[in-house]
mmCIF file of C-alpha atoms in Angstrom:
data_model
loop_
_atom_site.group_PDB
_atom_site.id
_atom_site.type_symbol
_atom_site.label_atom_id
_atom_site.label_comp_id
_atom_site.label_asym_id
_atom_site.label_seq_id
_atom_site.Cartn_x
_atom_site.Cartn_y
_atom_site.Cartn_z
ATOM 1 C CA UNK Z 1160 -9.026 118.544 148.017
ATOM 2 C CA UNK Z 1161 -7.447 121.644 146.303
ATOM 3 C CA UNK Z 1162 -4.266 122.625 146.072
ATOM 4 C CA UNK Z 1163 -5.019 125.723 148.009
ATOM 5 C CA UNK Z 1164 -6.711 123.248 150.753
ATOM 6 C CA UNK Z 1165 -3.759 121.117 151.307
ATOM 7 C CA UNK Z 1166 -1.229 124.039 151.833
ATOM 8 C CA UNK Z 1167 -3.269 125.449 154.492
ATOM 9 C CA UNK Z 1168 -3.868 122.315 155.624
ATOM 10 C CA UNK Z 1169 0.285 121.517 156.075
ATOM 11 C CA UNK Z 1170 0.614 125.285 156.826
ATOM 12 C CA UNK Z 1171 -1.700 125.080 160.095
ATOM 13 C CA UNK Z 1172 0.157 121.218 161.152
ATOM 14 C CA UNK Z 1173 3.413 122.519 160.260
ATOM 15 C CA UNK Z 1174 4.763 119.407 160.250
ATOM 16 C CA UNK Z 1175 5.914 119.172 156.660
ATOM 17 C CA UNK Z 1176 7.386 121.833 154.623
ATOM 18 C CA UNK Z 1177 5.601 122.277 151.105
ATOM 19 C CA UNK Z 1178 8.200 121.229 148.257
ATOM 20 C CA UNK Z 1179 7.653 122.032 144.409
ATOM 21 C CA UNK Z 1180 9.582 120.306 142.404
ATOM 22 C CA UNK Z 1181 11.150 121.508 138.909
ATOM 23 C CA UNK Z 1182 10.233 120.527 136.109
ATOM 24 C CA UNK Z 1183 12.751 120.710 133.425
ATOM 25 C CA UNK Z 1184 11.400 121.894 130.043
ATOM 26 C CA UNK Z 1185 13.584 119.554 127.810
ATOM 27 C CA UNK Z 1186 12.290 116.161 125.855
ATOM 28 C CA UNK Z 1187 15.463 114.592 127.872
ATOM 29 C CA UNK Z 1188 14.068 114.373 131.406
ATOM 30 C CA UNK Z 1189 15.590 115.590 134.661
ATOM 31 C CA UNK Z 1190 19.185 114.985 135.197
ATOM 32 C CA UNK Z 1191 20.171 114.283 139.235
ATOM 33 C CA UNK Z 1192 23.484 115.583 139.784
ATOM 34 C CA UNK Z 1193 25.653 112.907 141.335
ATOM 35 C CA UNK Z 1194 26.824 112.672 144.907
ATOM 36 C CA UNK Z 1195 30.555 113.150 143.367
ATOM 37 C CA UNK Z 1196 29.283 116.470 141.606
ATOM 38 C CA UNK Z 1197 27.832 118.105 144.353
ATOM 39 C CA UNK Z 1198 30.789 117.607 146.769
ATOM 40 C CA UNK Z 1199 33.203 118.771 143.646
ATOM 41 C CA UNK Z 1200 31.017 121.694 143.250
ATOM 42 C CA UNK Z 1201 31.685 122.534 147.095
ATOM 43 C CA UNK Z 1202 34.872 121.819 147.918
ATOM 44 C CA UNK Z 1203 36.232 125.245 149.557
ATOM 45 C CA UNK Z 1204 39.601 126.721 148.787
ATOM 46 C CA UNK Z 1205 41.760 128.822 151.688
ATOM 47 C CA UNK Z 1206 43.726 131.835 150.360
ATOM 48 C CA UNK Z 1207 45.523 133.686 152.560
ATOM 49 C CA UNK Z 1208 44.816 137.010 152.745
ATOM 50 C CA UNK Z 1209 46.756 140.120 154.791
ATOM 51 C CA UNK Z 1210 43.470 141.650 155.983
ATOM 52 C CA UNK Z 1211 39.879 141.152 155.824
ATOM 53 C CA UNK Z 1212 39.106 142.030 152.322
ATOM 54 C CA UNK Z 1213 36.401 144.398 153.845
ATOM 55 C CA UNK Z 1214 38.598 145.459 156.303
ATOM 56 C CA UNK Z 1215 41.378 148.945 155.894
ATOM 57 C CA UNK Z 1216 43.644 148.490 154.059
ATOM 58 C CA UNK Z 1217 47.069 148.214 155.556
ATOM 59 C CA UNK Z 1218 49.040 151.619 155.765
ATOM 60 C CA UNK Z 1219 52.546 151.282 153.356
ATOM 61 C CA UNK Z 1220 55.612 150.589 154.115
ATOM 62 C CA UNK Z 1221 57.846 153.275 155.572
ATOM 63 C CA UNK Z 1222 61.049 151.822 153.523
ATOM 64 C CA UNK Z 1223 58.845 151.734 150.139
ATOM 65 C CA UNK Z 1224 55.701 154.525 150.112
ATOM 66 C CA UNK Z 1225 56.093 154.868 146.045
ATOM 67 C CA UNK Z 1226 54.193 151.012 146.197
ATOM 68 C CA UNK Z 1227 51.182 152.623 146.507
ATOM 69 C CA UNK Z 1228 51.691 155.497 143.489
ATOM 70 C CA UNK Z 1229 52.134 155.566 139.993
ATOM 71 C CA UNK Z 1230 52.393 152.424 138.146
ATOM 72 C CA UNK Z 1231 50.389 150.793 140.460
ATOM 73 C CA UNK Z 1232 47.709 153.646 141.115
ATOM 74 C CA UNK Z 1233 46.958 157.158 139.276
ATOM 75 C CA UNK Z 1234 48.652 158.794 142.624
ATOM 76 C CA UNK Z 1235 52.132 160.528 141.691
ATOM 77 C CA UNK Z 1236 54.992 158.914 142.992
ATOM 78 C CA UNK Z 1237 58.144 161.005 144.346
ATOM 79 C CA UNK Z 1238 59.977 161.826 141.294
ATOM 80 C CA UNK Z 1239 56.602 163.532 139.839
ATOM 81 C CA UNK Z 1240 55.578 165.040 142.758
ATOM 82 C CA UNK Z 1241 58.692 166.742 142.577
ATOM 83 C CA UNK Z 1242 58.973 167.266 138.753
ATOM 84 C CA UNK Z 1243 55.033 168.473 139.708
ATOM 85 C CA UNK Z 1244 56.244 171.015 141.812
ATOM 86 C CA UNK Z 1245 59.280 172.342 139.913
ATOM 87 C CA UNK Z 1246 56.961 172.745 136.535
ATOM 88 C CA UNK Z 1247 54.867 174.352 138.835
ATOM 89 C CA UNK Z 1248 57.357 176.720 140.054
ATOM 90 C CA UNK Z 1249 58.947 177.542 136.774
ATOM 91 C CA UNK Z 1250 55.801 178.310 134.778
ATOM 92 C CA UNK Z 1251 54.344 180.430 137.560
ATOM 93 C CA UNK Z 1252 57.717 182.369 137.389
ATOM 94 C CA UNK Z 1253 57.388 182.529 133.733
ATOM 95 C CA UNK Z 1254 54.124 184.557 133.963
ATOM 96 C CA UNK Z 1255 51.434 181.685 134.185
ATOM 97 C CA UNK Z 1256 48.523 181.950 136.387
ATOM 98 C CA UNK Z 1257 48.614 179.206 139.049
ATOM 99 C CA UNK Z 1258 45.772 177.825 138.018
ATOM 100 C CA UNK Z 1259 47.182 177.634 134.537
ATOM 101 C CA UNK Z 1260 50.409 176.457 135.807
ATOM 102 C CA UNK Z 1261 49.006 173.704 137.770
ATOM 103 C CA UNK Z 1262 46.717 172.521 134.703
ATOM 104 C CA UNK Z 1263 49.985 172.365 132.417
ATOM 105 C CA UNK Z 1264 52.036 170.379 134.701
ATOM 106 C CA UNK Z 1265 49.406 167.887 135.747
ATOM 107 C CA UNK Z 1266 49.273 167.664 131.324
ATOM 108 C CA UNK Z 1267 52.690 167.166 131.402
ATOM 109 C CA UNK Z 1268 52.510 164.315 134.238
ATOM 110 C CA UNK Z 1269 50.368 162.294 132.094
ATOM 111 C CA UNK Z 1270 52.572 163.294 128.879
ATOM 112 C CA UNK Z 1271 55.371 161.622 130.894
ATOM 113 C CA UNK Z 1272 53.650 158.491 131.982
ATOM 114 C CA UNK Z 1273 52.744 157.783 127.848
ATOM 115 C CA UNK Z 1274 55.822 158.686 126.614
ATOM 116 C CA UNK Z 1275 54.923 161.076 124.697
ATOM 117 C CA UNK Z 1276 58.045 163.083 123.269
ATOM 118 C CA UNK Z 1277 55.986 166.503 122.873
ATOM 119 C CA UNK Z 1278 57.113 169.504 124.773
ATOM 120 C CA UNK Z 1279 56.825 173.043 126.082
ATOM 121 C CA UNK Z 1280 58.071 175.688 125.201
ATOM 122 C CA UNK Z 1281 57.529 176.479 129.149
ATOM 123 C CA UNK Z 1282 60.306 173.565 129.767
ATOM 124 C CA UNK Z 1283 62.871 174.680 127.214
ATOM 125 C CA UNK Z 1284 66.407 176.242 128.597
ATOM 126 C CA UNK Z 1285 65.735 178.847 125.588
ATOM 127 C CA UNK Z 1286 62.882 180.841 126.344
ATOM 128 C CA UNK Z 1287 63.607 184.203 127.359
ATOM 129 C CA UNK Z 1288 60.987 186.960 129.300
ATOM 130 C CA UNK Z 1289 57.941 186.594 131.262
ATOM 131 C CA UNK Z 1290 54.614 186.989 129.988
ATOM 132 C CA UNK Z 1291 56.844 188.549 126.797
ATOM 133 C CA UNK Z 1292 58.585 185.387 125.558
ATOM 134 C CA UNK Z 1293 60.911 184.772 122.820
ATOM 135 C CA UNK Z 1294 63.163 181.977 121.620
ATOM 136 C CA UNK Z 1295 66.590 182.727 122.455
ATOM 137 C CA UNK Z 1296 67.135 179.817 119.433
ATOM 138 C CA UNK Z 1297 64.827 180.757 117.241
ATOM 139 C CA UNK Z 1298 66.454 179.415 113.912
ATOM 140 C CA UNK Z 1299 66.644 175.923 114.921
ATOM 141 C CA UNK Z 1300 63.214 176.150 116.370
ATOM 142 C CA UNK Z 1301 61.803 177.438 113.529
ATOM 143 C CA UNK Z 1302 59.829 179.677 114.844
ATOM 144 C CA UNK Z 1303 59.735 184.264 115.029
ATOM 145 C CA UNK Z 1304 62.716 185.451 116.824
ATOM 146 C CA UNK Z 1305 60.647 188.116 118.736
ATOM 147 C CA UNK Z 1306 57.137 187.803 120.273
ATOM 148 C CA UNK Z 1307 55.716 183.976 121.111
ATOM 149 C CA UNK Z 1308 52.181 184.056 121.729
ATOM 150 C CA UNK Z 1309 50.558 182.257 124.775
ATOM 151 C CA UNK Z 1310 49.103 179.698 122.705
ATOM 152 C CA UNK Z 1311 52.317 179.006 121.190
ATOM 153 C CA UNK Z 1312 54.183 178.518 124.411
ATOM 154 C CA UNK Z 1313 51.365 176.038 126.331
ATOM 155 C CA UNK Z 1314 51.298 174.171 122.856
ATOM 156 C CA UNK Z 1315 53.087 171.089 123.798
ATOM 157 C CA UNK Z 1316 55.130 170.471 120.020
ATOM 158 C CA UNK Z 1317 57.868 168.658 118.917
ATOM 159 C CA UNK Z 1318 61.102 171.539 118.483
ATOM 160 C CA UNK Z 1319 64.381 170.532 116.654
ATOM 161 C CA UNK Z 1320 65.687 173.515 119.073
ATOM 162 C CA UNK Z 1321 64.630 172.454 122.353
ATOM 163 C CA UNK Z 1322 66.843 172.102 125.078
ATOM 164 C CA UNK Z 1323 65.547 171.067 129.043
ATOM 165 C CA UNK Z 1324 65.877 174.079 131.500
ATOM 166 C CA UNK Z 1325 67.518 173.064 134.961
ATOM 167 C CA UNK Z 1326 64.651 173.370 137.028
ATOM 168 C CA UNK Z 1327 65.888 175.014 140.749
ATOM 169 C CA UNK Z 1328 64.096 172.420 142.840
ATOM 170 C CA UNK Z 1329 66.741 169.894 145.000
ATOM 171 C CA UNK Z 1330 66.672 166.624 144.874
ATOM 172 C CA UNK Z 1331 64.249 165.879 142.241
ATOM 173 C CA UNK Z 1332 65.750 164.757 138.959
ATOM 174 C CA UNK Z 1333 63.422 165.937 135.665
ATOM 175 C CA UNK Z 1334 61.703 163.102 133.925
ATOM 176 C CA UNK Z 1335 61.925 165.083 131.069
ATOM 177 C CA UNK Z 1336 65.828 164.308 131.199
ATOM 178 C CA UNK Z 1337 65.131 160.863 131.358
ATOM 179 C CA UNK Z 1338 62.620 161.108 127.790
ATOM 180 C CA UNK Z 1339 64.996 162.820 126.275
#
């Protein structure tokens, strides 16, 4: 009888299930796993978990909702959302666009978070005008005492002039202060 034969012979009793058994392709035979290496191999370990981990995820504390921001996520925590918003404020009053303002102080978020010690002229206590700038201390700045050019003033730079302008926004303390 065939192989064919005999599985649709068992097929049509159903009383034994067809079993093909591997065939390892080594010189060294087959290697049973022992009784103590399969019960090793299944052992189950508990961790306790606060949710399902397909389920939501809990909403944050009230007392701490910064645990969910910046370092732990790419969200802003409070302190830039509010350093966010002053930039925002203060370039747009310079002359900025607020699309242009927004795109510099989201730059300037993730200038903060490396550390970087580059600057604005937009952020310095010594720029003067709107749309018209100059550097009210030029000399140590090094740079023309009338006339800074756009590009000049979005350039973030390192200035042996510069000096952090108190932004007007409450409560919010500049993380620029803190680099500097």
């Amino acid at each position: 009888m065939s192989l064919l034969a005999t599985l649709r012979a068992k097929k049509q009793n159903r009383e034994v299930a067809t079993l093909t058994v591997a065939t390892s392709a080594t010189h060294e035979g087959v290697k049973t796993p022992t009784v103590a290496r399969v019960a090793t191999v299944s052992v189950a370990w508990h961790q306790e978990m606060p949710c399902a981990a397909n389920g939501p995820v809990p909403p944050a504390p009230v007392t701490a909702p910064d645990l969910w921001c910046w370092p732990y996520t790419q969200v802003m925590n409070a302190t830039e959302l509010g350093t966010f918003t002053a930039r925002l404020s203060r370039f747009t009053d310079k002359g900025l666009s607020h699309d242009d303002a927004e795109r510099l102080a989201d730059a300037l978020v993730i200038r903060d978070r490396d550390g970087d010690d580059r600057r604005l002229c937009l952020e310095c206590a010594y720029l003067q005008g709107v749309r018209r700038w100059r550097c009210g201390n030029w000399l140590l700045a090094s740079v023309s005492r009338e006339g800074l050019g756009l590009d000049l003033v979005r350039l973030m730079q390192r200035c042996g002039g510069f000096k952090v302008a108190a932004f007007s926004v409450t409560n919010f303390q500049m993380i620029s202060e803190n680099l500097s």
